[in-house]
Coordinates of C-alpha atoms in Angstrom, one line a residue:
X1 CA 152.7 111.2 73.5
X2 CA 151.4 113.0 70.5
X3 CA 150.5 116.5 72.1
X4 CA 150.1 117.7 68.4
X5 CA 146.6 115.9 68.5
X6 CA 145.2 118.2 71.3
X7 CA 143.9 121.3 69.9
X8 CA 142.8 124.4 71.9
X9 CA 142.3 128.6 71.1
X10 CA 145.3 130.3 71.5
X11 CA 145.3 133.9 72.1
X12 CA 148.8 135.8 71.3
X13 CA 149.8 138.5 72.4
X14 CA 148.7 140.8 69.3
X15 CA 144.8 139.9 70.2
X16 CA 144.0 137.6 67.1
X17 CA 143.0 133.9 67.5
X18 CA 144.6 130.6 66.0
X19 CA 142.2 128.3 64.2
X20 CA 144.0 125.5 66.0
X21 CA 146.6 125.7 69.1
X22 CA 148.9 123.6 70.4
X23 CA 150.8 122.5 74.2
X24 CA 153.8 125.0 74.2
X25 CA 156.7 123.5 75.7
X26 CA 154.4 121.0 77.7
X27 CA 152.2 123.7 78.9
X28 CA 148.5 124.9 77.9
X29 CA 148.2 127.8 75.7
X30 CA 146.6 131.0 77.0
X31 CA 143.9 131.2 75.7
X32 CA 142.7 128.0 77.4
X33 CA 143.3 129.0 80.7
X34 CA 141.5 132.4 80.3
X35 CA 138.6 130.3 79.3
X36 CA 138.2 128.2 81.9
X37 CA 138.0 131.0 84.3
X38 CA 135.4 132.2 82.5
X39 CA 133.4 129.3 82.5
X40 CA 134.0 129.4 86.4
X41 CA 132.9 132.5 87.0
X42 CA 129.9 132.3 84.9
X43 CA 129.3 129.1 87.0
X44 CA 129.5 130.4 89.9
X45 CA 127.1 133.7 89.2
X46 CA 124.8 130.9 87.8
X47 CA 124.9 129.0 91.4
X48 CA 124.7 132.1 93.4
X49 CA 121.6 133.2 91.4
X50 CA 120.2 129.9 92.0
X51 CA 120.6 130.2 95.5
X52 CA 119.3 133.4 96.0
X53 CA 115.7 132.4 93.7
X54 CA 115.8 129.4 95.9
X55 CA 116.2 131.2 99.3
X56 CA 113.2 133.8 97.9
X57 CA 111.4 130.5 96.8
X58 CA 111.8 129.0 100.0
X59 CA 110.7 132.4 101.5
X60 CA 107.6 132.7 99.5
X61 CA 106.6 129.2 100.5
X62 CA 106.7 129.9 104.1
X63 CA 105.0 133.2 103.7
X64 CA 102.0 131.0 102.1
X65 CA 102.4 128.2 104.4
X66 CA 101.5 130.4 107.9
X67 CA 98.0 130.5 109.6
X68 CA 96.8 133.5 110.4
X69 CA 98.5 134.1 113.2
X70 CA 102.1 132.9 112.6
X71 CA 101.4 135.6 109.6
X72 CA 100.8 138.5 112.5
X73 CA 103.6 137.4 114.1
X74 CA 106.1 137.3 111.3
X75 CA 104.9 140.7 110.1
X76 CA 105.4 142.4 113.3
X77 CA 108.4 143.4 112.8
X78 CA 109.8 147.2 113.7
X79 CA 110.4 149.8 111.3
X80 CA 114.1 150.5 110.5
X81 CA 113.5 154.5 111.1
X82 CA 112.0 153.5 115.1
X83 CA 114.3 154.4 117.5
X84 CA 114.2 150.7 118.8
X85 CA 116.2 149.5 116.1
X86 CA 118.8 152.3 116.1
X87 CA 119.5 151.7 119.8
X88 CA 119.9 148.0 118.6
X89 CA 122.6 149.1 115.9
X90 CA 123.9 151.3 118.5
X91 CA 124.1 148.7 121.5
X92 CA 126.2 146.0 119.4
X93 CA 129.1 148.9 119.5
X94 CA 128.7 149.7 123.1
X95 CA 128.1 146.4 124.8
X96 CA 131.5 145.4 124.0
X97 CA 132.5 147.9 126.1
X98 CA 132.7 148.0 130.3
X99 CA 129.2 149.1 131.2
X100 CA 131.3 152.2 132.7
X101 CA 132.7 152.9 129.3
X102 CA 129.6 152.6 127.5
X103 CA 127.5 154.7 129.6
X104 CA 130.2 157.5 129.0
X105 CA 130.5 156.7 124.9
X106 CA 126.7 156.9 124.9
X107 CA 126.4 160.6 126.9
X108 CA 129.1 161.7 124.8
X109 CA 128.1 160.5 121.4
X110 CA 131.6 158.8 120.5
X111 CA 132.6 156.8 117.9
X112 CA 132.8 157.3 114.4
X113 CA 129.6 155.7 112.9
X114 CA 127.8 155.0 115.8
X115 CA 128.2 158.8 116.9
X116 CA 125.2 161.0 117.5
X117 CA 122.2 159.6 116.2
X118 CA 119.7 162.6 115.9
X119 CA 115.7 162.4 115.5
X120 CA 115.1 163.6 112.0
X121 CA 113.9 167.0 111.6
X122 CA 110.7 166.0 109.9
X123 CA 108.9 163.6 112.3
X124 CA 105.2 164.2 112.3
X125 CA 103.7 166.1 114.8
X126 CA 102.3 163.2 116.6
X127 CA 105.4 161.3 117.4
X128 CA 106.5 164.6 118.7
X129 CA 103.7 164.5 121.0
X130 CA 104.0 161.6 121.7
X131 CA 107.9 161.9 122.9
X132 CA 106.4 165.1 125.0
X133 CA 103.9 163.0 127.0
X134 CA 106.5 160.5 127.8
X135 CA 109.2 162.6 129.1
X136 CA 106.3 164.7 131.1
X137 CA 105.7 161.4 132.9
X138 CA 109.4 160.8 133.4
X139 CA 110.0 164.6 134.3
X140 CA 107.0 164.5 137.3
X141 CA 108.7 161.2 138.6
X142 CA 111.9 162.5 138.7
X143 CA 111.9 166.1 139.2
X144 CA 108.9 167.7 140.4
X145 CA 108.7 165.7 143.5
X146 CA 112.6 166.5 144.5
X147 CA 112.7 170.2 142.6
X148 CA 109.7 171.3 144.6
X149 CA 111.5 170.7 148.0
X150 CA 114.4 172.1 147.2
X151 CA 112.5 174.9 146.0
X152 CA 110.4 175.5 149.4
X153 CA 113.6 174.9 151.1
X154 CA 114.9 177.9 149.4
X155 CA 111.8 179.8 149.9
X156 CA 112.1 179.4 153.8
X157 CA 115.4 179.9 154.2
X158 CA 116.9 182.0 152.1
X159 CA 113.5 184.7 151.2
X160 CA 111.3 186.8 152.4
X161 CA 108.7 184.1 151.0
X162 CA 109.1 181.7 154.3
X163 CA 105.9 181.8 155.0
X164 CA 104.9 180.1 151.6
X165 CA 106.8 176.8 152.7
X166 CA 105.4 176.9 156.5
X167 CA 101.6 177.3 154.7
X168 CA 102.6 173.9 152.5
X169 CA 103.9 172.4 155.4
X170 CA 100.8 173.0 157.8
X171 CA 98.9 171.7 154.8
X172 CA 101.2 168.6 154.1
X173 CA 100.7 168.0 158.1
X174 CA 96.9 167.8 158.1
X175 CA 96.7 165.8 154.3
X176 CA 99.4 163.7 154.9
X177 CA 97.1 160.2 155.5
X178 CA 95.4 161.1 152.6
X179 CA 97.2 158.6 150.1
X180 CA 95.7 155.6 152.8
X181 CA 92.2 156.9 152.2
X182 CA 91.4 156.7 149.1
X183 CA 93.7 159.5 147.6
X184 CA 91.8 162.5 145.7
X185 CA 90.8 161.0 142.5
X186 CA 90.4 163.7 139.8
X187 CA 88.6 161.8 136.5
X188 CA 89.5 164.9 134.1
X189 CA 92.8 164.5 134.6
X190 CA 93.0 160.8 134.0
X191 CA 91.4 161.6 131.0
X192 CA 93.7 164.1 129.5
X193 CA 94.7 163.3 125.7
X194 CA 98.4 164.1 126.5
X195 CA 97.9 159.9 128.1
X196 CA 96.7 159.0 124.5
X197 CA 100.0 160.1 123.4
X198 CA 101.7 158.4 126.3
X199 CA 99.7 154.8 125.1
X200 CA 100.4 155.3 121.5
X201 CA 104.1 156.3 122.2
X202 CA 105.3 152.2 122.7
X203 CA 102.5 151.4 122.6
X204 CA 100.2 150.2 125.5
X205 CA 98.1 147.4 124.8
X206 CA 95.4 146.3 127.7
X207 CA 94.2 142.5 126.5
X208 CA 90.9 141.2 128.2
X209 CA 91.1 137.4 128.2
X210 CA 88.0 137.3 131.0
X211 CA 85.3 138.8 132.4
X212 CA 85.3 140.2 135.4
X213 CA 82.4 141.4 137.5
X214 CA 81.7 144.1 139.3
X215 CA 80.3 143.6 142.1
X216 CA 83.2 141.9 143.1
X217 CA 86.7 143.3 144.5
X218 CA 89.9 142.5 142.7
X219 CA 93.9 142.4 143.4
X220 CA 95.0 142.7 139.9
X221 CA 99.1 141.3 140.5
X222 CA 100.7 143.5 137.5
X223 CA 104.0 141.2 136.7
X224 CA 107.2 142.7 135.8
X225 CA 108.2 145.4 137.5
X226 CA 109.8 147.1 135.0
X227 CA 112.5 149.8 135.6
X228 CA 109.9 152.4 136.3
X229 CA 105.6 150.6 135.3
X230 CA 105.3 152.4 132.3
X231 CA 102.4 149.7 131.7
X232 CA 101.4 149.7 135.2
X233 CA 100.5 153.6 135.4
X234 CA 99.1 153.5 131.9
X235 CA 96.3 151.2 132.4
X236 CA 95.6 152.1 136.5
X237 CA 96.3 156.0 136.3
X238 CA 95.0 157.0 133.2
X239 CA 92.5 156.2 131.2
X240 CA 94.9 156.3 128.1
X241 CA 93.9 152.5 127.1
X242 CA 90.9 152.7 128.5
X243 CA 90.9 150.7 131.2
X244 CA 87.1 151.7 132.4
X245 CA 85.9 150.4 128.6
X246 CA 87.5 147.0 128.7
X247 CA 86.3 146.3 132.3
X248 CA 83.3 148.2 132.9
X249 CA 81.8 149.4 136.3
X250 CA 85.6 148.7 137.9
X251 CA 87.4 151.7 139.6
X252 CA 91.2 151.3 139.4
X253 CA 93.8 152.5 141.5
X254 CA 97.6 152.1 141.0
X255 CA 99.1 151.0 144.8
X256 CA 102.7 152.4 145.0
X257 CA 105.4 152.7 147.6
X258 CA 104.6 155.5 150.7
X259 CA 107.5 157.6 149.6
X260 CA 106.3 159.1 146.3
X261 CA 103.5 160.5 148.7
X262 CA 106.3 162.7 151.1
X263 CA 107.2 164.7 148.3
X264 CA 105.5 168.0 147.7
X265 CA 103.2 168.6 145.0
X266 CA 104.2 165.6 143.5
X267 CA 102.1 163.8 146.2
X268 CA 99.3 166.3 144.7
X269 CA 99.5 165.1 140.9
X270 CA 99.9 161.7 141.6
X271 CA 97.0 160.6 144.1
X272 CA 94.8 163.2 141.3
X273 CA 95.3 159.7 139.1
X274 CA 93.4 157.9 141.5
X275 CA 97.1 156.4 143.1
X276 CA 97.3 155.7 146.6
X277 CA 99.5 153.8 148.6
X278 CA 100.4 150.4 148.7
X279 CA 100.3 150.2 152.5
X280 CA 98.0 147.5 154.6
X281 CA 95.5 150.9 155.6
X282 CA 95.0 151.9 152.1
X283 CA 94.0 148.5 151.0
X284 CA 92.1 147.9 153.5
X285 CA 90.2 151.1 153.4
X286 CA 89.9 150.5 149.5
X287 CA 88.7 146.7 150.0
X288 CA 86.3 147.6 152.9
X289 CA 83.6 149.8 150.6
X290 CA 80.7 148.2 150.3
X291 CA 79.7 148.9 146.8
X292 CA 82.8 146.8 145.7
X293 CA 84.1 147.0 142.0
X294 CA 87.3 148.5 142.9
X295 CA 90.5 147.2 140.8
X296 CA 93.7 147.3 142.7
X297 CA 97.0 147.4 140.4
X298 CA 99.3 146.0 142.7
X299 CA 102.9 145.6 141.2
X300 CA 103.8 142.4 143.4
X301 CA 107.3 142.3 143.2
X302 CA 107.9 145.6 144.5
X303 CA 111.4 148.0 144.2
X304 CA 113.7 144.7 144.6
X305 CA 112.1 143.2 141.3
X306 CA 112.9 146.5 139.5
X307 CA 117.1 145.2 139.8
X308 CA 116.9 142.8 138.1
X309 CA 114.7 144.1 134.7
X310 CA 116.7 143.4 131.9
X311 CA 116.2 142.8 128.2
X312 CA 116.0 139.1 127.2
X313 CA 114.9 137.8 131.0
X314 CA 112.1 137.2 133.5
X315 CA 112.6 137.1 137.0
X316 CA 109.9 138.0 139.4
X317 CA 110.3 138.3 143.0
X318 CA 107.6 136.5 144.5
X319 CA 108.2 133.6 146.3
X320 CA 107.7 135.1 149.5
X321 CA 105.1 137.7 148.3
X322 CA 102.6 136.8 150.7
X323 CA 101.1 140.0 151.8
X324 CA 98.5 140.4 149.2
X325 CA 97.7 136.6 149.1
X326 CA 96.4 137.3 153.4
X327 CA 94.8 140.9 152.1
X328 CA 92.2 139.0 149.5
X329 CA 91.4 136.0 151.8
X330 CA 90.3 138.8 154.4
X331 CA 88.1 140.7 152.3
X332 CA 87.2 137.9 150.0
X333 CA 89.2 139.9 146.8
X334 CA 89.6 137.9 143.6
X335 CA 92.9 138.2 142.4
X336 CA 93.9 138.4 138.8
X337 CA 97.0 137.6 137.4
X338 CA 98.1 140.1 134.7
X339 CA 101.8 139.9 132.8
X340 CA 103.4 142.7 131.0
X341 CA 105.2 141.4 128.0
X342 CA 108.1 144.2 126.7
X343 CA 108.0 146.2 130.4
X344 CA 111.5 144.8 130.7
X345 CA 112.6 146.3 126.9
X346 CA 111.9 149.8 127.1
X347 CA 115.2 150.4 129.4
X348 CA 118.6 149.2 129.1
X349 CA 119.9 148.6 132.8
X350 CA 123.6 148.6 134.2
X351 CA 124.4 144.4 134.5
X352 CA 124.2 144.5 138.5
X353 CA 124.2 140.6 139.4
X354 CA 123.4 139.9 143.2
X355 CA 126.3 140.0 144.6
X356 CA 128.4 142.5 142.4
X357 CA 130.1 145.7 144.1
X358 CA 127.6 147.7 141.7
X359 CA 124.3 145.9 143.8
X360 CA 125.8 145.7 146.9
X361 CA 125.7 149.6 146.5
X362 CA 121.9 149.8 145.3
X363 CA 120.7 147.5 148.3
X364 CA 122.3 149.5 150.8
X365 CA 120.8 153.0 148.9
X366 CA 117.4 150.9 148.5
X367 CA 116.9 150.3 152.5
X368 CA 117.8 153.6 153.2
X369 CA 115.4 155.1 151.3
X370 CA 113.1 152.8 150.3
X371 CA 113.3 153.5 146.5
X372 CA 115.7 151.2 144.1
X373 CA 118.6 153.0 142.7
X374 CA 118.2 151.5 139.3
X375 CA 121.1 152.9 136.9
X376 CA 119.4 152.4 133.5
X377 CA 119.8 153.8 129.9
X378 CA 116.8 155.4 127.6
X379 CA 117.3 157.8 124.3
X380 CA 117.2 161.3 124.3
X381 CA 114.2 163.8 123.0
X382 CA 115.8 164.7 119.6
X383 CA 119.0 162.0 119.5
X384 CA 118.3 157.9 120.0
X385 CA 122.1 157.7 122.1
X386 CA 121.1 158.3 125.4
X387 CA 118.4 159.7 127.8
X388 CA 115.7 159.3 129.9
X389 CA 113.0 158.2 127.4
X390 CA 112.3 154.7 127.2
X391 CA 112.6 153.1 123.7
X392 CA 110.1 152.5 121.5
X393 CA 108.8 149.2 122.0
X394 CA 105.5 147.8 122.4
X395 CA 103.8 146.5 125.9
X396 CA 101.3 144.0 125.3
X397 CA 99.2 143.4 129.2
X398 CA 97.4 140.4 129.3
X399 CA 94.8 140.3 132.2
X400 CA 94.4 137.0 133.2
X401 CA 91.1 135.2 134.4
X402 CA 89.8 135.9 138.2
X403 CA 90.9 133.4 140.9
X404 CA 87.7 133.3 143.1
X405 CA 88.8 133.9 146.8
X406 CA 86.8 133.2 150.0
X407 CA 85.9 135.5 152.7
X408 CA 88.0 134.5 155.7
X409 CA 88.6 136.9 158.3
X410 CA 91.6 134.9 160.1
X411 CA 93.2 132.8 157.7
X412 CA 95.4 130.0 158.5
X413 CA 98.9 130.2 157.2
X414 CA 98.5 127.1 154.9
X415 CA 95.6 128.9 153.7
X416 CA 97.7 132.0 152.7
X417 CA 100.3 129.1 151.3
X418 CA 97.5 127.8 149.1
X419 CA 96.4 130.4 147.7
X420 CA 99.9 132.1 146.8
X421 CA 100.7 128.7 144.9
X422 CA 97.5 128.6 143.1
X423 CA 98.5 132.5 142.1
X424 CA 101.9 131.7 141.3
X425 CA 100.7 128.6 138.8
X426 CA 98.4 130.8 137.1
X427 CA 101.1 133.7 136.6
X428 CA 103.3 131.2 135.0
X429 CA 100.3 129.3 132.9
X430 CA 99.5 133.2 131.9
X431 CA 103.4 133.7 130.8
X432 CA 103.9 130.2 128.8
X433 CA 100.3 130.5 127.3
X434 CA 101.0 134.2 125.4
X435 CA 104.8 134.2 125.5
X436 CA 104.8 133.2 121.9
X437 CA 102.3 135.6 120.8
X438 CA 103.4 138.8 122.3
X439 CA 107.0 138.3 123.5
X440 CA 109.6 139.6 121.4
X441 CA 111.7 136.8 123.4
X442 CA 109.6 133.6 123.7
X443 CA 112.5 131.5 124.3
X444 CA 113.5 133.3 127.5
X445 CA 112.1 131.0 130.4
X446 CA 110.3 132.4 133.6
X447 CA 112.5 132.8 136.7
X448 CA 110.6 133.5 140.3
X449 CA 112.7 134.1 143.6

């Protein structure tokens, strides 16, 4: 073979080209090799920068190709500085860990990058507020109940003061039944404008998808639980979303568990927000006045349901729910089927399948005292790592249309059946309708026990 006739640049090593090259000792000159990488690589930045104007093409042409509301829902997306999206950062780190492990790396801030994750010093003053309304909500659940006993248990038995906790407890005596008669509804206080910064905190929307009139009586079944109803005590114990607006001439009241009521002071605040108790009396005192147009926030599934709120899953306890299904057939109550979509992703909660050692442990606690243990996981006031504040994350409440109830004094048990499966169809047409609209996790499927 003539490997004369093949002629290629060569490039010695002083730097200066050869008008023609030859194979040297069978193999290619330099300079040939050098070039081809070239040309690779300048092929290859070519094809990358093809890809990436083809991906942003592609991009564009989806952008353009969305209705209106495919648009809204590919714009809503959260800010990189909300707090939601750190703890998201945050949570890939930590979820690797035992949940024991990652509670403690989260108190403690460790870790290298994932470390404390401080608020910036120049929020504006009305996320600040904001933060403030929301941990004065968590603080009165939390602390005031329990900090005022301990506090008149002090006063009697270790002051002169005694006779301050024997005054509260003649008065606790004689009010006592109060929470099954109405409460003592005080309307300034629902009104306060520390609640507007509790709504716009998530935030809280209330949607109206019906009319509903107000002559009438209503159940309104609020659906999840949640770890703690942020939603729930929004729209029935304040006026923060303006529940009284979007359903004119209704008066709501939040129904919640006896217990919150045997605490002192706390029992004071709370029934101020027009919240009673969830007991067969105070219903039936609520449901019995004549003028009607009362709105009853019941949260149906009750302290079991709040085990098992996660992120990323639905499961409602009401298959044998039937409590609420008799109260409306004896006064003739509509009930309205309203879902909460994001309750479930303002808390991170410790994984406690039924069954696990960690459950176990938070049934036994639960019947004891009628309240659900729930071991969960917020931020902090001025760090995103951990605390009591929920995260940032928006609840969207759609009320669902009326289902009309007649007035039957004795119902039958397959009446009762009846109507809880008609409820239970329209919570799960409510869910599948507006999943995809204001879930942040349509895909998740509905699970009811």
């Amino acid at each position: 073979m003539d490997f004369a006739s093949h002629k290629v640049e060569e490039i010695h090593p002083n730097g200066k080209k050869t008008e023609e090259g030859t194979f040297l000792n069978g193999k290619v000159a330099a300079g040939e090799v050098v070039d081809k990488k070239e040309n690779k690589m300048e092929d290859k930045k070519e094809t990358e920068n093809r890809e990436v104007t083809g991906s942003k093409d592609e991009e564009t042409k989806k952008v353009k190709g969305m209705d209106d509301e495919e648009l809204k829902k590919y714009n809503r997306k959260v800010p990189e500085e909300r707090s939601a999206v750190k703890k998201d950062k945050i949570e890939e780190h930590f979820d690797r860990l035992p949940w024991v492990w990652g509670a403690l790396g989260r108190l403690l801030n460790l870790g290298f990058h994932y470390g404390p994750q401080f608020a910036p010093l120049n929020i504006p003053l009305n996320r600040r507020l904001q933060t403030f309304a929301v941990f004065f909500w968590m603080s009165t659940f939390l602390f005031m109940g329990f900090g005022s006993l301990f506090f008149l248990i002090y006063l009697f038995l270790y002051t002169e003061y005694w006779w301050v906790s024997l005054c509260y407890l003649t008065w606790f005596v004689g009010d006592r039944s109060v929470c099954n008669r109405g409460g003592r509804r005080l309307e300034s206080l629902r009104r306060w404008s520390l609640w507007q910064h509790y709504r716009d905190f998530f935030p809280l929307h209330l949607i109206k998808t019906a009319e509903l009139d107000p002559s009438k009586n209503y159940i309104m079944g609020y659906h999840p639980h949640g770890i703690l109803s942020a939603g729930a005590f929004g729209h029935f114990a304040t006026e923060g979303t303006h529940f009284s607006k979007i359903f004119p001439g209704l008066t709501p009241h939040l129904l919640t568990l006896e217990g919150h009521f045997l605490l002192p002071f706390y029992r004071e605040f709370f029934m101020t927000t027009g919240t009673v108790s969830a007991t067969r009396e105070s219903m039936n005192y609520l449901l019995s006045q004549e003028e009607g147009g009362k709105a009853l926030g019941l949260v149906v599934g009750g302290a079991n349901e709040s085990l098992d709120c996660h992120p990323r899953s639905v499961t409602l306890h009401l298959s044998k729910r039937k409590g609420f299904c008799k109260m409306a057939l004896r006064h003739g109550a509509s009930l309205v089927p309203m879902f909460s979509f994001g309750e479930n992703e303002i808390y991170e909660q410790v994984n406690n399948p039924p069954g696990s050692l960690v459950r176990r442990v938070q049934d036994t606690i639960q019947k004891i005292i009628g309240l659900a243990p729930c071991i969960f996981v917020g931020r902090g006031i001025l760090q995103y790592s951990f605390g009591i504040v929920p995260f940032r994350k928006p609840i969207y409440t759609v009320v669902g249309a009326p289902i009309d109830v007649p007035l039957v004094k004795n119902p039958t048990k397959k009446q009762i059946v009846d109507l809880h499966e008609a409820y239970v169809k329209a919570v799960k047409e409510l869910y599948n309708k507006y999943k995809h609209k204001y879930s942040e996790y349509p895909e998740v499927e509905m699970k009811i026990v």
